[in-house]
Amino acid sequence: MFEGVGKPVFSGIAIGPARTWRQEQAPLPEPSGDAAAERQAFEAACETARAQLTGLYETACRELGEEQAMILEVQLLMLDDQDFLESVQARLEAGEGAARAAKATGEEFSEAFAALDDPYMKARAADVRDVSQRLVNILCGGRQEFSLPEPCILLAEDLTPSETVQLPRDKILAFVTRQGSANSHIAILARTMNIPSLVQARDLPDVEDGCPMIVDGFAGRYYLEPDGQTLSAMIRKAEEAAERRRRLEAYRGVPTVSRSGRRIKLLANIGSPDDVDAALAQDAEGVGLLRSEFLYLGRSDFPTEEELYEAYCQAARKLGDRPLVIRTLDIGADKQADYFHLPAEENPALGCRGIRLCLCREDIFRPQMRAIYRAAALRPLSAMFPMIASVEEVRRAKAFCQKIRQELADEGVPFGEVELGVMIETPAAALISAELAKEVQFFSVGTNDLTQYTLALDRQNAALEEFLDTHHPAVLALVRMTVENAHAQGIWAGICGELGADPTLTELFLEMGCDELSVSPGRVLELRAKICESEV
Ligand code: PEP
Ligand code: MG
């Protein structure tokens, strides 16, 4: 038996034969020596690639939703990227054949992306590799095709976006990749598919197809040719997990009320309108945090007001009359998009992010607020501002909202009511929550950032884990203070950071009187069970 580790991106147990993702590659043709003919061949290959990607985009939209399909749009854009095309052209002029030029340029660009610090840009290395591999395959007459005869655990170095789109989903029990990150396409797909998966399984050896394998997505471990003892332990673990899921089904459609009658709203955190489906499938009572910055990532320019409006209307329609809380753009720090062209900062987590950026850049704030107010014509909505640290910031944001309402009214554009709130995710906001409560209609505590800023501990730095006390009394005291100050002023307070999903704190949050918990869709039923069984 071989036992290895990886970073789990989705929990669960999978048992089945391993199968390595392989791409058949025909040998690269020798250069013809005719630069004009090679150029023509390259341009024709680009046309074919465009047609293939457009077809894949449509399939992906249908089967995976628009958000995932957007990665294929990124690849389509790469086919028109001037730097990429010029680099290929220079190689063609130097006498390289079209296939070799496409391959070498793809490798060069992919290495350059992989060397960047920004995790989003790093993940784009896979897109470049993917698109140039497609060109090479076309030029070599090879095809990107992969079939799986039986359900299996799929092993790969990493999987590119269009590879993942082509996978026969019903035949995949789990993914294990040597590369990849929590942001990588494969991790996103695993979460969408609800299957256990590991990334960064660096020691994964070459495995023969059909080799018996187990993936433990709870513990971040995998076993090749497991011995009898491991196999029976894992079967037991899988049965226990299935039994837990079956038991939780009893809490579907049940009001979230504790035994002593405390009612708490259980909502979901999402990143796009497509995720509303997952939230509803898990019986969330609505959406307590739509991280709108995800509508800005994975693209090469700002979304327009119309695009934002459509996205918010789509989420609002799907949710019917259930609550929808849209957080205004929280770009900056770990979430960057290069078209913002933000100046590099020495301490981005303490930099021009969240509400600060919106207050400095009305051109970015305006389309968001117009889209939110316009979508509210459909039904009431809530919006909240991230990274608030002062009363002045809230007043400026509210004044801006008032200006937007006036603009829409003057233009005769329909708009509706928006409940305004703030995220409490800086210690300053928690400490002045009594004052902030006079300005807004609700609070949502972002414990991820509140913990980072209270403990002065970078949430991105895995090396600091030994110093991270997620139940630090200072953080819990700030949460309590926030809830009390909200109630003293007659407004509601919820928690949308990860701590809200920690079942060991559920009773404490009930006792504090939290009105709402907003968590990943997959945690809803588990927390409802916890609350319904609680005596608090
Ligand atoms: C938080 O900080 O707790 C939060 C919910 O926001 P994000 O994780 O998106 O920063
Ligand atoms: Mg935050």
Coordinates of C-alpha atoms and ligand atoms in Angstrom, one line a residue:
M1 CA 0.0 0.0 0.0
F2 CA 1.2 3.5 -0.8
E3 CA -0.2 6.4 1.4
G4 CA 0.1 10.0 0.3
V5 CA -1.3 13.4 1.3
G6 CA -2.9 16.3 -0.6
K7 CA -4.8 19.4 0.1
P8 CA -8.5 18.6 0.4
V9 CA -10.8 20.9 -1.6
F10 CA -13.9 18.9 -1.0
S11 CA -14.7 16.3 1.6
G12 CA -16.0 12.7 1.2
I13 CA -14.6 9.3 0.6
A14 CA -14.1 7.8 -2.9
I15 CA -13.1 4.2 -3.5
G16 CA -12.4 2.9 -7.1
P17 CA -9.9 2.3 -9.8
A18 CA -7.3 5.0 -10.6
R19 CA -7.0 6.4 -14.0
T20 CA -4.4 8.9 -15.2
W21 CA -5.5 11.7 -17.5
R22 CA -3.5 11.4 -20.7
Q23 CA -3.5 13.4 -23.8
E24 CA -2.7 11.7 -27.0
Q25 CA -0.2 13.9 -28.9
A26 CA 0.8 13.2 -32.5
P27 CA 4.5 14.0 -33.2
L28 CA 5.1 17.6 -34.1
P29 CA 5.7 18.0 -37.9
E30 CA 9.0 19.3 -39.1
P31 CA 9.0 22.9 -40.3
S32 CA 8.3 23.3 -44.0
G33 CA 10.8 26.2 -44.4
D34 CA 8.0 28.3 -46.0
A35 CA 7.2 31.0 -43.4
A36 CA 4.1 32.3 -45.4
A37 CA 2.6 28.8 -45.5
E38 CA 3.3 28.2 -41.8
R39 CA 1.7 31.5 -41.0
Q40 CA -1.4 30.5 -43.0
A41 CA -1.5 27.2 -41.3
F42 CA -1.3 28.9 -37.9
E43 CA -4.1 31.4 -38.8
A44 CA -6.3 28.5 -40.0
A45 CA -5.6 26.7 -36.7
C46 CA -6.7 29.8 -34.7
E47 CA -9.9 29.8 -36.7
T48 CA -10.6 26.2 -35.9
A49 CA -9.7 26.7 -32.2
R50 CA -12.1 29.6 -32.1
A51 CA -14.9 27.5 -33.4
Q52 CA -14.1 24.6 -31.0
L53 CA -13.9 26.9 -28.0
T54 CA -17.2 28.6 -29.0
G55 CA -18.8 25.2 -29.1
L56 CA -17.3 24.2 -25.7
Y57 CA -18.4 27.5 -24.3
E58 CA -22.0 26.7 -25.2
T59 CA -21.8 23.2 -23.7
A60 CA -20.2 24.6 -20.5
C61 CA -22.9 27.3 -20.2
R62 CA -25.6 24.6 -20.4
E63 CA -23.9 22.0 -18.1
L64 CA -21.8 24.0 -15.7
G65 CA -23.3 27.5 -15.7
E66 CA -22.0 30.8 -17.1
E67 CA -19.4 31.4 -14.4
Q68 CA -17.4 28.3 -15.2
A69 CA -17.9 28.9 -18.9
M70 CA -16.2 32.2 -18.6
I71 CA -12.9 30.5 -18.4
L72 CA -13.4 29.5 -22.0
E73 CA -14.1 33.1 -22.9
V74 CA -10.7 33.9 -21.4
Q75 CA -9.2 31.4 -23.8
L76 CA -11.0 32.9 -26.7
L77 CA -9.5 36.2 -25.8
M78 CA -6.0 34.7 -25.7
L79 CA -6.4 33.7 -29.3
D80 CA -6.5 37.4 -30.1
D81 CA -3.8 38.5 -27.6
Q82 CA -1.3 40.7 -29.5
D83 CA 1.7 39.6 -27.4
F84 CA 1.0 36.0 -27.9
L85 CA 0.5 36.4 -31.7
E86 CA 3.6 38.5 -32.1
S87 CA 5.7 35.9 -30.2
V88 CA 4.4 33.2 -32.5
Q89 CA 5.1 35.4 -35.6
A90 CA 8.7 36.0 -34.5
R91 CA 9.2 32.3 -34.2
L92 CA 7.7 31.6 -37.6
E93 CA 10.0 34.2 -39.1
A94 CA 12.9 32.5 -37.4
G95 CA 12.0 29.3 -39.4
E96 CA 10.1 27.4 -36.7
G97 CA 7.1 25.5 -38.0
A98 CA 3.6 26.6 -36.9
A99 CA 3.1 23.7 -34.4
R100 CA 6.5 24.2 -32.7
A101 CA 6.0 28.0 -32.6
A102 CA 2.6 27.6 -30.9
K103 CA 3.9 25.1 -28.4
A104 CA 7.0 27.1 -27.5
T105 CA 5.1 30.3 -27.2
G106 CA 2.5 28.6 -25.0
E107 CA 5.2 27.2 -22.7
E108 CA 6.9 30.6 -22.5
F109 CA 3.7 32.5 -21.6
S110 CA 2.5 29.8 -19.2
E111 CA 5.8 29.8 -17.3
A112 CA 5.6 33.6 -17.1
F113 CA 2.0 33.4 -15.6
A114 CA 3.1 30.6 -13.2
A115 CA 5.9 32.8 -11.8
L116 CA 3.5 35.6 -10.8
D117 CA 2.6 35.9 -7.1
D118 CA -1.1 36.7 -7.6
P119 CA -3.0 33.4 -7.2
Y120 CA -5.5 34.3 -9.8
M121 CA -2.9 35.2 -12.4
K122 CA -0.9 32.0 -11.5
A123 CA -4.0 30.0 -12.3
R124 CA -4.1 31.6 -15.8
A125 CA -1.0 29.5 -16.7
A126 CA -3.3 26.6 -17.2
D127 CA -5.4 28.6 -19.6
V128 CA -2.4 29.6 -21.8
R129 CA -1.1 26.0 -21.8
D130 CA -4.6 24.8 -22.7
V131 CA -5.1 27.1 -25.6
S132 CA -1.7 26.5 -27.1
Q133 CA -2.1 22.8 -26.7
R134 CA -5.3 23.1 -28.6
L135 CA -3.5 24.9 -31.5
V136 CA -0.8 22.2 -31.5
N137 CA -3.3 19.4 -31.6
I138 CA -5.1 21.1 -34.5
L139 CA -1.8 21.6 -36.4
C140 CA -0.8 18.0 -35.8
G141 CA -4.1 16.6 -36.8
G142 CA -4.4 15.2 -33.2
R143 CA -7.6 15.5 -31.2
Q144 CA -8.3 16.2 -27.5
E145 CA -10.5 13.3 -26.6
F146 CA -10.6 11.3 -23.4
S147 CA -13.1 8.6 -22.5
L148 CA -13.6 6.7 -19.3
P149 CA -14.9 3.2 -19.6
E150 CA -15.9 2.9 -15.9
P151 CA -16.3 5.2 -12.9
C152 CA -12.8 6.0 -11.6
I153 CA -10.6 8.3 -9.6
L154 CA -9.0 10.7 -12.0
L155 CA -5.3 11.5 -11.5
A156 CA -3.5 14.4 -13.3
E157 CA -0.7 16.8 -13.1
D158 CA -3.3 19.5 -13.3
L159 CA -6.4 19.9 -15.5
T160 CA -7.0 22.8 -17.7
P161 CA -10.4 24.4 -18.0
S162 CA -11.4 23.0 -21.3
E163 CA -10.2 19.5 -20.2
T164 CA -12.5 19.7 -17.2
V165 CA -15.4 20.7 -19.4
Q166 CA -14.9 17.6 -21.6
L167 CA -14.8 15.2 -18.7
P168 CA -17.6 12.6 -18.5
R169 CA -18.8 13.8 -15.0
D170 CA -20.9 10.7 -14.3
K171 CA -17.7 8.6 -14.5
I172 CA -15.6 10.5 -12.0
L173 CA -15.5 9.5 -8.3
A174 CA -12.7 11.9 -7.2
F175 CA -9.9 14.0 -8.5
V176 CA -6.3 14.0 -7.3
T177 CA -3.8 16.4 -8.9
R178 CA -0.2 17.1 -8.2
Q179 CA -0.6 20.8 -8.9
G180 CA -3.5 23.1 -8.5
S181 CA -4.8 25.3 -5.7
A182 CA -8.0 26.2 -3.9
N183 CA -8.5 28.7 -6.8
S184 CA -7.8 26.2 -9.6
H185 CA -10.4 25.1 -12.0
I186 CA -10.3 21.6 -10.8
A187 CA -11.1 22.7 -7.2
I188 CA -14.0 24.7 -8.4
L189 CA -15.3 21.8 -10.4
A190 CA -15.0 19.4 -7.6
R191 CA -17.0 21.6 -5.3
T192 CA -19.7 22.0 -8.0
M193 CA -19.7 18.3 -8.5
N194 CA -19.7 17.5 -4.8
I195 CA -16.9 15.0 -5.1
P196 CA -13.9 14.5 -2.8
S197 CA -10.8 15.9 -4.3
L198 CA -7.2 16.6 -3.4
V199 CA -4.8 19.1 -5.0
Q200 CA -1.1 19.5 -4.4
A201 CA -0.6 15.8 -4.0
R202 CA 3.0 16.4 -4.9
D203 CA 4.2 12.8 -4.1
L204 CA 1.6 11.1 -6.2
P205 CA 3.6 8.5 -8.1
D206 CA 2.9 7.3 -11.7
V207 CA 0.0 4.9 -11.3
E208 CA -1.1 2.1 -13.6
D209 CA -4.7 2.5 -14.9
G210 CA -7.0 0.3 -12.8
C211 CA -4.9 0.4 -9.7
P212 CA -7.3 0.2 -6.6
M213 CA -7.4 3.6 -4.8
I214 CA -9.1 5.4 -2.0
V215 CA -9.4 9.2 -1.6
D216 CA -10.2 10.5 1.8
G217 CA -11.3 14.1 1.3
F218 CA -11.9 14.6 5.0
A219 CA -8.3 13.8 6.1
G220 CA -6.5 14.9 2.9
R221 CA -5.1 11.5 2.2
Y222 CA -5.1 8.9 -0.5
Y223 CA -4.2 5.2 -0.6
L224 CA -2.9 3.2 -3.6
E225 CA -3.5 -0.6 -3.4
P226 CA -5.0 -0.2 0.1
D227 CA -4.6 -3.1 2.5
G228 CA -7.7 -4.8 3.9
Q229 CA -7.6 -2.9 7.2
T230 CA -7.5 0.5 5.5
L231 CA -10.2 -0.5 3.0
S232 CA -12.6 -1.6 5.8
A233 CA -11.8 1.6 7.8
M234 CA -12.6 3.8 4.8
I235 CA -15.7 1.9 3.9
R236 CA -16.9 2.5 7.5
K237 CA -16.0 6.2 7.2
A238 CA -17.9 6.4 3.9
E239 CA -20.9 4.7 5.4
E240 CA -20.8 7.1 8.4
A241 CA -20.7 10.1 6.1
A242 CA -23.6 8.7 4.0
E243 CA -25.6 8.1 7.2
R244 CA -24.9 11.7 8.4
R245 CA -26.2 13.0 5.1
R246 CA -29.3 10.9 5.3
R247 CA -30.0 12.0 8.9
L248 CA -29.6 15.7 7.8
E249 CA -32.3 15.2 5.2
A250 CA -34.8 15.3 8.0
Y251 CA -34.0 19.0 8.5
R252 CA -34.9 20.0 5.0
G253 CA -37.9 22.4 5.0
V254 CA -37.9 22.6 8.8
P255 CA -37.8 26.0 10.5
T256 CA -34.5 26.9 12.1
V257 CA -35.6 27.2 15.7
S258 CA -33.8 25.9 18.8
R259 CA -35.6 23.8 21.4
S260 CA -36.1 26.9 23.6
G261 CA -37.7 28.7 20.6
R262 CA -34.8 30.9 19.4
R263 CA -35.2 31.6 15.7
I264 CA -32.2 32.2 13.5
K265 CA -32.0 32.7 9.8
L266 CA -29.8 30.2 8.0
L267 CA -28.6 31.7 4.6
A268 CA -25.9 30.8 2.1
N269 CA -22.7 32.6 0.9
I270 CA -22.3 32.6 -2.8
G271 CA -20.1 34.1 -5.5
S272 CA -22.4 34.2 -8.5
P273 CA -26.1 33.9 -9.5
D274 CA -25.4 30.4 -10.7
D275 CA -24.6 29.4 -7.1
V276 CA -28.1 30.2 -6.1
D277 CA -29.1 26.7 -7.4
A278 CA -26.7 25.1 -4.9
A279 CA -27.9 27.3 -2.1
L280 CA -31.6 26.3 -2.8
A281 CA -30.6 22.6 -3.3
Q282 CA -29.2 22.7 0.2
D283 CA -32.4 24.4 1.5
A284 CA -30.8 27.7 2.5
E285 CA -33.4 30.3 3.5
G286 CA -31.8 32.8 1.1
V287 CA -28.4 34.4 0.4
G288 CA -26.7 36.3 3.2
L289 CA -23.6 37.2 1.2
L290 CA -23.2 37.5 -2.5
R291 CA -19.5 38.2 -3.0
S292 CA -20.0 40.5 -5.9
E293 CA -16.2 40.7 -6.6
F294 CA -16.4 37.3 -8.2
L295 CA -18.4 39.0 -11.1
Y296 CA -15.2 41.0 -11.7
L297 CA -12.7 38.1 -11.7
G298 CA -11.8 35.9 -14.6
R299 CA -12.4 38.6 -17.2
S300 CA -10.4 41.3 -19.0
D301 CA -12.5 44.3 -18.4
F302 CA -15.0 45.7 -15.9
P303 CA -18.5 44.3 -16.1
T304 CA -21.0 46.9 -17.4
E305 CA -23.9 48.2 -15.3
E306 CA -26.2 46.0 -17.6
E307 CA -24.2 42.9 -16.9
L308 CA -24.3 43.5 -13.1
Y309 CA -28.0 44.3 -13.3
E310 CA -28.7 41.1 -15.2
A311 CA -26.6 39.1 -12.7
Y312 CA -28.5 40.6 -9.7
C313 CA -31.9 40.1 -11.4
Q314 CA -31.1 36.5 -12.1
A315 CA -30.1 35.8 -8.5
A316 CA -33.2 37.7 -7.2
R317 CA -35.6 35.9 -9.5
K318 CA -34.2 32.5 -8.6
L319 CA -34.6 33.3 -4.9
G320 CA -38.2 34.4 -5.2
D321 CA -39.0 36.2 -2.0
R322 CA -36.1 34.8 0.0
P323 CA -33.5 37.4 1.3
L324 CA -30.6 38.4 -1.0
V325 CA -27.7 40.4 0.4
I326 CA -25.3 41.8 -2.2
R327 CA -21.9 42.9 -0.9
T328 CA -20.5 45.7 -2.9
L329 CA -17.1 45.1 -4.6
D330 CA -14.5 43.8 -2.1
I331 CA -11.6 43.8 -4.6
G332 CA -8.0 44.2 -3.3
A333 CA -5.7 42.2 -1.1
D334 CA -6.1 38.5 -2.1
K335 CA -8.7 39.2 -4.8
Q336 CA -7.1 41.1 -7.7
A337 CA -8.0 41.7 -11.3
D338 CA -5.3 43.3 -13.5
Y339 CA -7.6 45.5 -15.5
F340 CA -8.2 47.6 -12.3
H341 CA -4.5 48.7 -12.7
L342 CA -4.3 49.3 -9.0
P343 CA -0.9 50.6 -7.8
A344 CA 1.2 47.9 -6.1
E345 CA 0.9 48.3 -2.3
E346 CA 3.3 47.2 0.4
N347 CA 0.5 45.9 2.6
P348 CA -2.5 45.2 0.4
A349 CA -4.6 43.8 3.2
L350 CA -4.3 47.2 4.8
G351 CA -4.6 49.0 1.5
C352 CA -7.1 50.6 -0.8
R353 CA -9.6 47.8 -0.7
G354 CA -13.3 47.2 -0.1
I355 CA -15.3 50.4 0.5
R356 CA -12.1 52.5 0.3
L357 CA -11.7 51.7 -3.3
C358 CA -15.3 52.4 -4.1
L359 CA -15.3 55.8 -2.3
C360 CA -12.1 56.8 -4.3
R361 CA -13.4 55.5 -7.6
E362 CA -17.0 56.6 -8.3
D363 CA -16.6 55.2 -11.9
I364 CA -16.4 51.7 -10.2
F365 CA -19.0 52.4 -7.5
R366 CA -21.7 53.9 -9.7
P367 CA -22.5 50.9 -12.0
Q368 CA -22.7 48.7 -8.9
M369 CA -25.1 50.8 -7.0
R370 CA -27.2 51.6 -10.1
A371 CA -27.5 47.9 -10.9
I372 CA -28.5 47.1 -7.3
Y373 CA -31.1 49.8 -7.1
R374 CA -32.5 48.9 -10.5
A375 CA -32.6 45.2 -9.6
A376 CA -34.5 46.1 -6.5
A377 CA -37.4 47.2 -8.7
L378 CA -38.1 43.5 -9.0
R379 CA -38.2 42.9 -5.3
P380 CA -36.6 44.3 -2.1
L381 CA -32.9 43.7 -1.9
S382 CA -30.2 44.3 0.7
A383 CA -26.7 45.7 0.0
M384 CA -23.7 45.9 2.4
F385 CA -20.4 47.7 2.3
P386 CA -17.2 45.8 3.1
M387 CA -14.1 46.9 5.2
I388 CA -15.9 49.7 7.0
A389 CA -13.7 51.3 9.7
S390 CA -15.4 54.6 10.4
V391 CA -18.8 56.3 10.6
E392 CA -17.6 58.8 8.0
E393 CA -17.1 56.0 5.4
V394 CA -20.7 54.8 5.9
R395 CA -22.1 58.3 5.6
R396 CA -20.2 58.9 2.4
A397 CA -21.4 55.5 1.0
K398 CA -25.0 56.4 2.0
A399 CA -24.8 59.8 0.4
F400 CA -23.6 58.2 -2.8
C401 CA -26.5 55.8 -2.7
Q402 CA -28.8 58.8 -2.3
K403 CA -27.2 60.5 -5.3
I404 CA -27.7 57.3 -7.4
R405 CA -31.4 57.2 -6.4
Q406 CA -31.8 60.8 -7.5
E407 CA -30.0 60.1 -10.8
L408 CA -32.3 57.1 -11.6
A409 CA -35.4 59.1 -10.6
D410 CA -34.3 62.0 -12.9
E411 CA -33.7 59.6 -15.8
G412 CA -37.1 57.9 -15.2
V413 CA -35.4 54.6 -14.6
P414 CA -37.3 52.3 -12.3
F415 CA -35.6 51.4 -9.0
G416 CA -36.6 49.9 -5.7
E417 CA -35.9 49.8 -2.0
V418 CA -32.5 48.6 -0.8
E419 CA -31.9 47.7 2.8
L420 CA -28.4 49.1 3.6
G421 CA -25.9 47.4 6.0
V422 CA -22.2 47.2 6.8
M423 CA -19.8 44.3 7.3
I424 CA -18.2 44.3 10.7
E425 CA -14.8 43.0 9.8
T426 CA -12.4 45.5 11.3
P427 CA -11.9 45.8 15.1
A428 CA -12.7 49.5 14.7
A429 CA -16.1 48.8 13.2
A430 CA -17.0 46.4 16.1
L431 CA -15.8 48.9 18.7
I432 CA -17.9 51.7 17.2
S433 CA -20.8 49.5 16.3
A434 CA -23.1 51.5 18.6
E435 CA -22.5 54.5 16.4
L436 CA -22.6 52.6 13.1
A437 CA -26.0 51.0 14.2
K438 CA -27.5 54.5 14.0
E439 CA -26.5 54.7 10.3
V440 CA -27.6 51.4 8.8
Q441 CA -30.3 48.7 8.9
F442 CA -28.2 45.7 9.6
F443 CA -24.7 44.3 10.4
S444 CA -23.0 41.2 9.0
V445 CA -19.9 40.1 10.9
G446 CA -17.0 39.1 8.6
T447 CA -15.1 36.9 11.0
N448 CA -12.4 36.0 8.4
D449 CA -11.1 39.5 8.2
L450 CA -12.2 40.4 11.8
T451 CA -9.9 37.6 13.0
Q452 CA -7.1 38.6 10.7
Y453 CA -7.1 42.2 11.8
T454 CA -7.8 41.6 15.5
L455 CA -5.0 39.0 15.8
A456 CA -2.7 40.8 13.3
L457 CA -2.4 37.5 11.6
D458 CA -2.4 37.2 7.8
R459 CA -5.3 34.9 6.8
Q460 CA -3.4 33.9 3.6
N461 CA -0.3 32.8 5.4
A462 CA -0.5 29.0 6.0
A463 CA 2.8 29.1 8.0
L464 CA 1.0 31.0 10.8
E465 CA -1.5 28.3 11.4
E466 CA 0.0 27.4 14.8
F467 CA -0.7 30.9 16.1
L468 CA -4.2 31.0 14.8
D469 CA -6.8 30.6 17.5
T470 CA -10.1 30.7 15.6
H471 CA -12.0 30.9 18.9
H472 CA -9.9 33.8 20.3
P473 CA -11.8 35.5 23.1
A474 CA -11.0 38.9 21.6
V475 CA -12.8 38.0 18.4
L476 CA -15.7 36.5 20.2
A477 CA -16.0 39.5 22.4
L478 CA -16.1 41.8 19.4
V479 CA -18.9 39.6 17.8
R480 CA -20.9 39.8 21.1
M481 CA -20.4 43.6 21.3
T482 CA -21.6 44.0 17.7
V483 CA -24.8 42.0 18.2
E484 CA -25.6 43.8 21.5
N485 CA -25.1 47.2 19.9
A486 CA -27.2 46.2 16.9
H487 CA -30.1 45.1 19.1
A488 CA -29.8 48.2 21.3
Q489 CA -30.5 50.2 18.2
G490 CA -33.2 47.9 16.9
I491 CA -31.3 46.5 13.9
W492 CA -30.4 42.9 13.0
A493 CA -27.0 41.3 13.1
G494 CA -25.7 38.2 11.4
I495 CA -22.4 36.4 10.8
C496 CA -21.2 35.7 7.3
G497 CA -17.5 34.7 8.0
E498 CA -16.4 31.1 8.3
L499 CA -16.8 31.1 12.1
G500 CA -20.6 31.2 11.5
A501 CA -20.3 27.6 10.2
D502 CA -18.4 26.3 13.1
P503 CA -20.8 24.0 14.9
T504 CA -18.8 24.2 18.1
L505 CA -19.8 27.9 18.3
T506 CA -23.4 27.6 17.2
E507 CA -24.8 27.5 20.8
L508 CA -22.7 30.5 21.7
F509 CA -24.0 32.5 18.7
L510 CA -27.5 31.5 19.7
E511 CA -26.9 32.7 23.2
M512 CA -25.5 36.0 21.9
G513 CA -28.8 36.4 20.0
C514 CA -27.4 36.4 16.4
D515 CA -30.2 36.9 14.0
E516 CA -28.6 35.2 11.0
L517 CA -25.8 32.9 10.0
S518 CA -24.7 32.9 6.4
V519 CA -22.5 29.9 5.4
S520 CA -21.3 27.8 2.4
P521 CA -24.4 26.0 0.9
G522 CA -23.1 22.6 1.9
R523 CA -23.1 23.5 5.6
V524 CA -26.8 24.6 5.9
L525 CA -28.5 21.3 6.8
E526 CA -25.7 20.4 9.3
L527 CA -26.1 23.7 11.1
R528 CA -29.9 23.6 11.0
A529 CA -29.7 20.2 12.7
K530 CA -27.3 21.7 15.3
I531 CA -29.7 24.6 16.0
C532 CA -32.9 22.6 16.1
E533 CA -31.3 20.2 18.6
S534 CA -29.9 22.9 20.8
E535 CA -31.5 23.7 24.2
V536 CA -30.2 27.4 24.1
Ligands
PEP1 C1 -15.0 37.9 6.0 O1 -14.1 38.6 6.0 O2 -15.4 37.2 7.0 C2 -15.9 37.8 4.9 C3 -17.1 37.1 4.9 O3 -15.5 38.3 3.7 P1 -14.3 37.7 2.8 O4 -14.0 36.3 3.3 O5 -14.9 37.7 1.4 O6 -13.2 38.7 3.0
MG2 MG -13.9 40.1 4.4

